[in-house]
PDB file of C-alpha atoms in Angstrom:
ATOM      1  CA  UNK E1379      13.573   1.122  -1.253  1.00 43.00           C
ATOM      2  CA  UNK E1380      15.191  -2.104  -0.088  1.00 41.00           C
ATOM      3  CA  UNK E1381      11.727  -3.565   0.453  1.00 47.00           C
ATOM      4  CA  UNK E1382      10.615  -2.862  -3.095  1.00 47.00           C
ATOM      5  CA  UNK E1383      13.753  -4.261  -4.721  1.00 46.00           C
ATOM      6  CA  UNK E1384      14.282  -7.288  -2.464  1.00 50.00           C
ATOM      7  CA  UNK E1385      11.059  -8.092  -0.572  1.00 55.00           C
ATOM      8  CA  UNK E1386      12.382 -11.041   1.442  1.00 53.00           C
ATOM      9  CA  UNK E1387      15.410  -9.148   2.802  1.00 59.00           C
ATOM     10  CA  UNK E1388      13.492  -5.879   2.952  1.00 69.00           C
ATOM     11  CA  UNK E1389      11.037  -7.229   5.529  1.00 71.00           C
ATOM     12  CA  UNK E1390      13.965  -8.305   7.700  1.00 70.00           C
ATOM     13  CA  UNK E1391      15.300  -4.742   7.608  1.00 70.00           C
ATOM     14  CA  UNK E1392      11.879  -3.363   8.489  1.00 71.00           C
ATOM     15  CA  UNK E1393      11.685  -5.775  11.434  1.00 70.00           C
ATOM     16  CA  UNK E1394      15.089  -4.674  12.742  1.00 69.00           C
ATOM     17  CA  UNK E1395      14.102  -0.999  12.477  1.00 68.00           C
ATOM     18  CA  UNK E1396      10.850  -1.728  14.288  1.00 66.00           C
ATOM     19  CA  UNK E1397      12.699  -3.345  17.168  1.00 63.00           C
ATOM     20  CA  UNK E1398      14.985  -0.348  17.713  1.00 63.00           C
ATOM     21  CA  UNK E1399      12.239   2.300  17.509  1.00 65.00           C
ATOM     22  CA  UNK E1400       8.859   1.651  19.154  1.00 68.00           C
ATOM     23  CA  UNK E1401       7.326   4.620  17.281  1.00 77.00           C
ATOM     24  CA  UNK E1402       8.542   3.404  13.881  1.00 75.00           C
ATOM     25  CA  UNK E1403       5.052   2.938  12.401  1.00 79.00           C
ATOM     26  CA  UNK E1404       3.927   6.434  13.429  1.00 82.00           C
ATOM     27  CA  UNK E1405       7.162   7.957  12.105  1.00 83.00           C
ATOM     28  CA  UNK E1406       6.897   6.147   8.768  1.00 83.00           C
ATOM     29  CA  UNK E1407       3.270   7.258   8.427  1.00 87.00           C
ATOM     30  CA  UNK E1408       4.011  10.903   9.227  1.00 86.00           C
ATOM     31  CA  UNK E1409       7.414  11.375   7.602  1.00 86.00           C
ATOM     32  CA  UNK E1410       7.287   8.960   4.668  1.00 86.00           C
ATOM     33  CA  UNK E1411       3.826   7.669   3.745  1.00 89.00           C
ATOM     34  CA  UNK E1412       1.800  10.898   3.754  1.00 91.00           C
ATOM     35  CA  UNK E1413       4.409  12.910   1.773  1.00 92.00           C
ATOM     36  CA  UNK E1414       4.793  10.025  -0.700  1.00 91.00           C
ATOM     37  CA  UNK E1415       1.096   9.761  -1.456  1.00 91.00           C
ATOM     38  CA  UNK E1416       0.965  13.563  -1.715  1.00 92.00           C
ATOM     39  CA  UNK E1417       3.760  13.668  -4.284  1.00 92.00           C
ATOM     40  CA  UNK E1418       2.367  10.724  -6.227  1.00 91.00           C
ATOM     41  CA  UNK E1419      -1.077  12.322  -6.270  1.00 90.00           C
ATOM     42  CA  UNK E1420       0.386  15.656  -7.381  1.00 90.00           C
ATOM     43  CA  UNK E1421       2.052  13.829 -10.254  1.00 90.00           C
ATOM     44  CA  UNK E1422      -1.374  13.576 -11.862  1.00 88.00           C
ATOM     45  CA  UNK E1423      -0.880  17.221 -12.839  1.00 88.00           C
ATOM     46  CA  UNK E1424       1.779  15.977 -15.272  1.00 86.00           C
ATOM     47  CA  UNK E1425      -1.108  14.666 -17.355  1.00 82.00           C
ATOM     48  CA  UNK E1426      -1.772  18.264 -18.390  1.00 83.00           C
ATOM     49  CA  UNK E1427       1.282  17.965 -20.655  1.00 85.00           C
ATOM     50  CA  UNK E1428      -0.491  15.104 -22.416  1.00 81.00           C
ATOM     51  CA  UNK E1429      -3.740  16.915 -23.144  1.00 79.00           C
ATOM     52  CA  UNK E1430      -5.786  16.420 -19.977  1.00 80.00           C
ATOM     53  CA  UNK E1431      -7.388  19.624 -18.700  1.00 85.00           C
ATOM     54  CA  UNK E1432      -6.388  21.088 -15.325  1.00 88.00           C
ATOM     55  CA  UNK E1433      -9.601  20.172 -13.515  1.00 89.00           C
ATOM     56  CA  UNK E1434      -9.476  16.593 -14.783  1.00 85.00           C
ATOM     57  CA  UNK E1435      -5.866  16.191 -13.663  1.00 85.00           C
ATOM     58  CA  UNK E1436      -6.617  17.810 -10.303  1.00 91.00           C
ATOM     59  CA  UNK E1437      -9.627  15.541  -9.787  1.00 89.00           C
ATOM     60  CA  UNK E1438      -7.497  12.472 -10.546  1.00 89.00           C
ATOM     61  CA  UNK E1439      -4.891  13.623  -8.026  1.00 89.00           C
ATOM     62  CA  UNK E1440      -7.509  14.185  -5.330  1.00 93.00           C
ATOM     63  CA  UNK E1441      -9.109  10.798  -6.018  1.00 92.00           C
ATOM     64  CA  UNK E1442      -5.718   9.094  -5.796  1.00 92.00           C
ATOM     65  CA  UNK E1443      -4.804  10.807  -2.517  1.00 94.00           C
ATOM     66  CA  UNK E1444      -8.151  10.199  -0.834  1.00 94.00           C
ATOM     67  CA  UNK E1445      -8.294   6.587  -2.025  1.00 94.00           C
ATOM     68  CA  UNK E1446      -4.771   5.869  -0.718  1.00 94.00           C
ATOM     69  CA  UNK E1447      -5.452   7.708   2.548  1.00 94.00           C
ATOM     70  CA  UNK E1448      -8.738   5.922   3.259  1.00 95.00           C
ATOM     71  CA  UNK E1449      -7.376   2.572   2.047  1.00 94.00           C
ATOM     72  CA  UNK E1450      -4.705   2.767   4.734  1.00 93.00           C
ATOM     73  CA  UNK E1451      -7.310   3.024   7.491  1.00 94.00           C
ATOM     74  CA  UNK E1452      -9.641   0.421   5.985  1.00 93.00           C
ATOM     75  CA  UNK E1453      -6.809  -2.079   5.446  1.00 91.00           C
ATOM     76  CA  UNK E1454      -5.401  -1.476   8.945  1.00 89.00           C
ATOM     77  CA  UNK E1455      -8.833  -2.059  10.451  1.00 91.00           C
ATOM     78  CA  UNK E1456      -9.348  -5.290   8.494  1.00 88.00           C
ATOM     79  CA  UNK E1457      -5.828  -6.502   9.314  1.00 85.00           C
ATOM     80  CA  UNK E1458      -6.319  -5.702  13.019  1.00 84.00           C
ATOM     81  CA  UNK E1459      -9.535  -7.730  12.954  1.00 83.00           C
ATOM     82  CA  UNK E1460      -8.185 -10.774  11.101  1.00 80.00           C
ATOM     83  CA  UNK E1461      -4.501 -11.047  11.960  1.00 78.00           C
ATOM     84  CA  UNK E1462      -4.999 -12.536  15.461  1.00 76.00           C
ATOM     85  CA  UNK E1463      -6.752 -15.492  13.796  1.00 72.00           C
ATOM     86  CA  UNK E1464      -3.952 -15.907  11.273  1.00 72.00           C
ATOM     87  CA  UNK E1465      -0.999 -15.527  13.626  1.00 71.00           C
ATOM     88  CA  UNK E1466      -2.315 -17.871  16.289  1.00 66.00           C
ATOM     89  CA  UNK E1467      -1.823 -15.234  18.975  1.00 64.00           C
ATOM     90  CA  UNK E1468      -4.398 -13.519  21.132  1.00 51.00           C
ATOM     91  CA  UNK E1469      -3.688 -10.246  19.370  1.00 54.00           C
ATOM     92  CA  UNK E1470      -1.688  -9.204  16.331  1.00 59.00           C
ATOM     93  CA  UNK E1471       1.116  -6.658  16.331  1.00 73.00           C
ATOM     94  CA  UNK E1472      -0.670  -3.565  15.015  1.00 79.00           C
ATOM     95  CA  UNK E1473       2.609  -1.778  14.263  1.00 82.00           C
ATOM     96  CA  UNK E1474       3.661  -4.559  11.920  1.00 83.00           C
ATOM     97  CA  UNK E1475       0.226  -4.556  10.282  1.00 85.00           C
ATOM     98  CA  UNK E1476       0.406  -0.784   9.793  1.00 87.00           C
ATOM     99  CA  UNK E1477       3.862  -0.997   8.244  1.00 87.00           C
ATOM    100  CA  UNK E1478       2.816  -3.801   5.904  1.00 87.00           C
ATOM    101  CA  UNK E1479      -0.193  -1.797   4.738  1.00 89.00           C
ATOM    102  CA  UNK E1480       1.848   1.389   4.311  1.00 89.00           C
ATOM    103  CA  UNK E1481       4.565  -0.299   2.297  1.00 88.00           C
ATOM    104  CA  UNK E1482       2.158  -2.082  -0.019  1.00 90.00           C
ATOM    105  CA  UNK E1483       0.095   1.071  -0.558  1.00 92.00           C
ATOM    106  CA  UNK E1484       3.352   2.930  -1.205  1.00 90.00           C
ATOM    107  CA  UNK E1485       4.067   0.540  -4.058  1.00 90.00           C
ATOM    108  CA  UNK E1486       0.617   1.276  -5.476  1.00 91.00           C
ATOM    109  CA  UNK E1487       1.314   5.021  -5.128  1.00 91.00           C
ATOM    110  CA  UNK E1488       4.634   4.664  -6.950  1.00 90.00           C
ATOM    111  CA  UNK E1489       2.896   2.728  -9.711  1.00 89.00           C
ATOM    112  CA  UNK E1490       0.400   5.608  -9.942  1.00 88.00           C
ATOM    113  CA  UNK E1491       3.305   8.031 -10.241  1.00 89.00           C
ATOM    114  CA  UNK E1492       4.738   5.950 -13.060  1.00 88.00           C
ATOM    115  CA  UNK E1493       1.365   5.820 -14.829  1.00 85.00           C
ATOM    116  CA  UNK E1494       1.075   9.606 -14.543  1.00 85.00           C
ATOM    117  CA  UNK E1495       4.590  10.187 -15.851  1.00 84.00           C
ATOM    118  CA  UNK E1496       4.362   7.910 -18.888  1.00 82.00           C
ATOM    119  CA  UNK E1497       2.468   9.417 -21.802  1.00 78.00           C
ATOM    120  CA  UNK E1498       1.583   6.214 -23.609  1.00 76.00           C
ATOM    121  CA  UNK E1499      -0.568   3.465 -22.164  1.00 74.00           C
ATOM    122  CA  UNK E1500       1.618   0.398 -21.590  1.00 77.00           C
ATOM    123  CA  UNK E1501      -0.108  -2.872 -20.714  1.00 76.00           C
ATOM    124  CA  UNK E1502       2.575  -3.878 -18.206  1.00 77.00           C
ATOM    125  CA  UNK E1503       1.585  -0.920 -16.016  1.00 77.00           C
ATOM    126  CA  UNK E1504      -1.830  -2.519 -15.510  1.00 77.00           C
ATOM    127  CA  UNK E1505      -0.195  -5.649 -14.086  1.00 83.00           C
ATOM    128  CA  UNK E1506       2.319  -3.935 -11.780  1.00 83.00           C
ATOM    129  CA  UNK E1507      -0.110  -3.841  -8.819  1.00 83.00           C
ATOM    130  CA  UNK E1508       0.147  -7.628  -8.748  1.00 84.00           C
ATOM    131  CA  UNK E1509       3.689  -7.104  -7.469  1.00 87.00           C
ATOM    132  CA  UNK E1510       2.141  -5.973  -4.191  1.00 87.00           C
ATOM    133  CA  UNK E1511       0.717  -9.489  -3.834  1.00 87.00           C
ATOM    134  CA  UNK E1512       4.261 -10.855  -4.045  1.00 88.00           C
ATOM    135  CA  UNK E1513       5.497  -8.306  -1.487  1.00 86.00           C
ATOM    136  CA  UNK E1514       2.680  -9.248   0.890  1.00 86.00           C
ATOM    137  CA  UNK E1515       3.481 -12.936   0.462  1.00 87.00           C
ATOM    138  CA  UNK E1516       7.125 -12.282   1.313  1.00 85.00           C
ATOM    139  CA  UNK E1517       5.908 -10.378   4.387  1.00 84.00           C
ATOM    140  CA  UNK E1518       4.187 -13.403   5.921  1.00 82.00           C
ATOM    141  CA  UNK E1519       7.188 -14.061   8.156  1.00 82.00           C
ATOM    142  CA  UNK E1520       7.381 -10.407   9.200  1.00 82.00           C
ATOM    143  CA  UNK E1521       3.712 -10.447  10.192  1.00 82.00           C
ATOM    144  CA  UNK E1522       3.967 -13.788  11.979  1.00 81.00           C
ATOM    145  CA  UNK E1523       1.429 -15.594   9.800  1.00 81.00           C
ATOM    146  CA  UNK E1524       1.066 -19.293  10.539  1.00 80.00           C
ATOM    147  CA  UNK E1525       2.454 -21.124   7.445  1.00 82.00           C
ATOM    148  CA  UNK E1526      -0.725 -23.222   7.257  1.00 85.00           C
ATOM    149  CA  UNK E1527      -2.805 -20.035   6.925  1.00 83.00           C
ATOM    150  CA  UNK E1528      -0.748 -18.194   4.307  1.00 84.00           C
ATOM    151  CA  UNK E1529      -3.380 -18.747   1.606  1.00 86.00           C
ATOM    152  CA  UNK E1530      -6.116 -17.227   3.751  1.00 86.00           C
ATOM    153  CA  UNK E1531      -3.769 -14.369   4.655  1.00 85.00           C
ATOM    154  CA  UNK E1532      -3.038 -13.704   0.985  1.00 88.00           C
ATOM    155  CA  UNK E1533      -6.748 -13.569   0.153  1.00 88.00           C
ATOM    156  CA  UNK E1534      -7.503 -11.314   3.107  1.00 88.00           C
ATOM    157  CA  UNK E1535      -4.531  -8.969   2.704  1.00 87.00           C
ATOM    158  CA  UNK E1536      -4.875  -8.659  -1.065  1.00 89.00           C
ATOM    159  CA  UNK E1537      -8.573  -7.983  -0.700  1.00 89.00           C
ATOM    160  CA  UNK E1538      -8.169  -5.386   2.005  1.00 89.00           C
ATOM    161  CA  UNK E1539      -5.182  -3.542   0.494  1.00 89.00           C
ATOM    162  CA  UNK E1540      -5.769  -3.748  -3.255  1.00 90.00           C
ATOM    163  CA  UNK E1541      -9.539  -4.132  -2.971  1.00 90.00           C
ATOM    164  CA  UNK E1542      -9.995  -1.088  -0.782  1.00 91.00           C
ATOM    165  CA  UNK E1543      -7.805   1.116  -2.988  1.00 91.00           C
ATOM    166  CA  UNK E1544      -9.303   0.059  -6.311  1.00 90.00           C
ATOM    167  CA  UNK E1545     -12.828  -0.035  -4.908  1.00 91.00           C
ATOM    168  CA  UNK E1546     -12.538   3.482  -3.514  1.00 92.00           C
ATOM    169  CA  UNK E1547     -10.891   4.696  -6.726  1.00 89.00           C
ATOM    170  CA  UNK E1548     -13.763   3.263  -8.755  1.00 92.00           C
ATOM    171  CA  UNK E1549     -16.383   4.866  -6.501  1.00 92.00           C
ATOM    172  CA  UNK E1550     -14.683   8.275  -6.446  1.00 90.00           C
ATOM    173  CA  UNK E1551     -13.951   8.267 -10.189  1.00 87.00           C
ATOM    174  CA  UNK E1552     -17.599   7.512 -10.908  1.00 89.00           C
ATOM    175  CA  UNK E1553     -18.599  10.483  -8.733  1.00 87.00           C
ATOM    176  CA  UNK E1554     -16.226  12.881 -10.497  1.00 77.00           C
TER     177      UNK E1554
END
């Protein structure tokens, strides 16, 4: 929660946790990320209170879960491919990349939960995913991005995290 409320200090806390536990990324994925996207996806059933039929709400929940799940792997693969070029090292720290992807996708999942819980359509909810761009920018130090390559990192990370989720959501929603 610290990361969402104070991104600059939150990344420092994530870095200190990562140093004390070498399996931090696997633990966060198993114990935090998967249950979170499950709960946020299940929140689509709340739309039944607002007039959406059961199958439509269930389909939305499945689309959200699968899109978040697959986006994690796509974004991790893209980050693993590009981060060595952006950090100036021979290889990037995959644990840090995984955590950055999980935390930004978690924000998208929480925004989805909020969208499912609110009955009326509020325009500000459409712009909340842009907050993930700010969180990623604040995570440049955590990921070891060369300051001269922050712009390229922002394009790449925004494209692979937000682009994969919204692209997959669009594809799956058009199939449903």
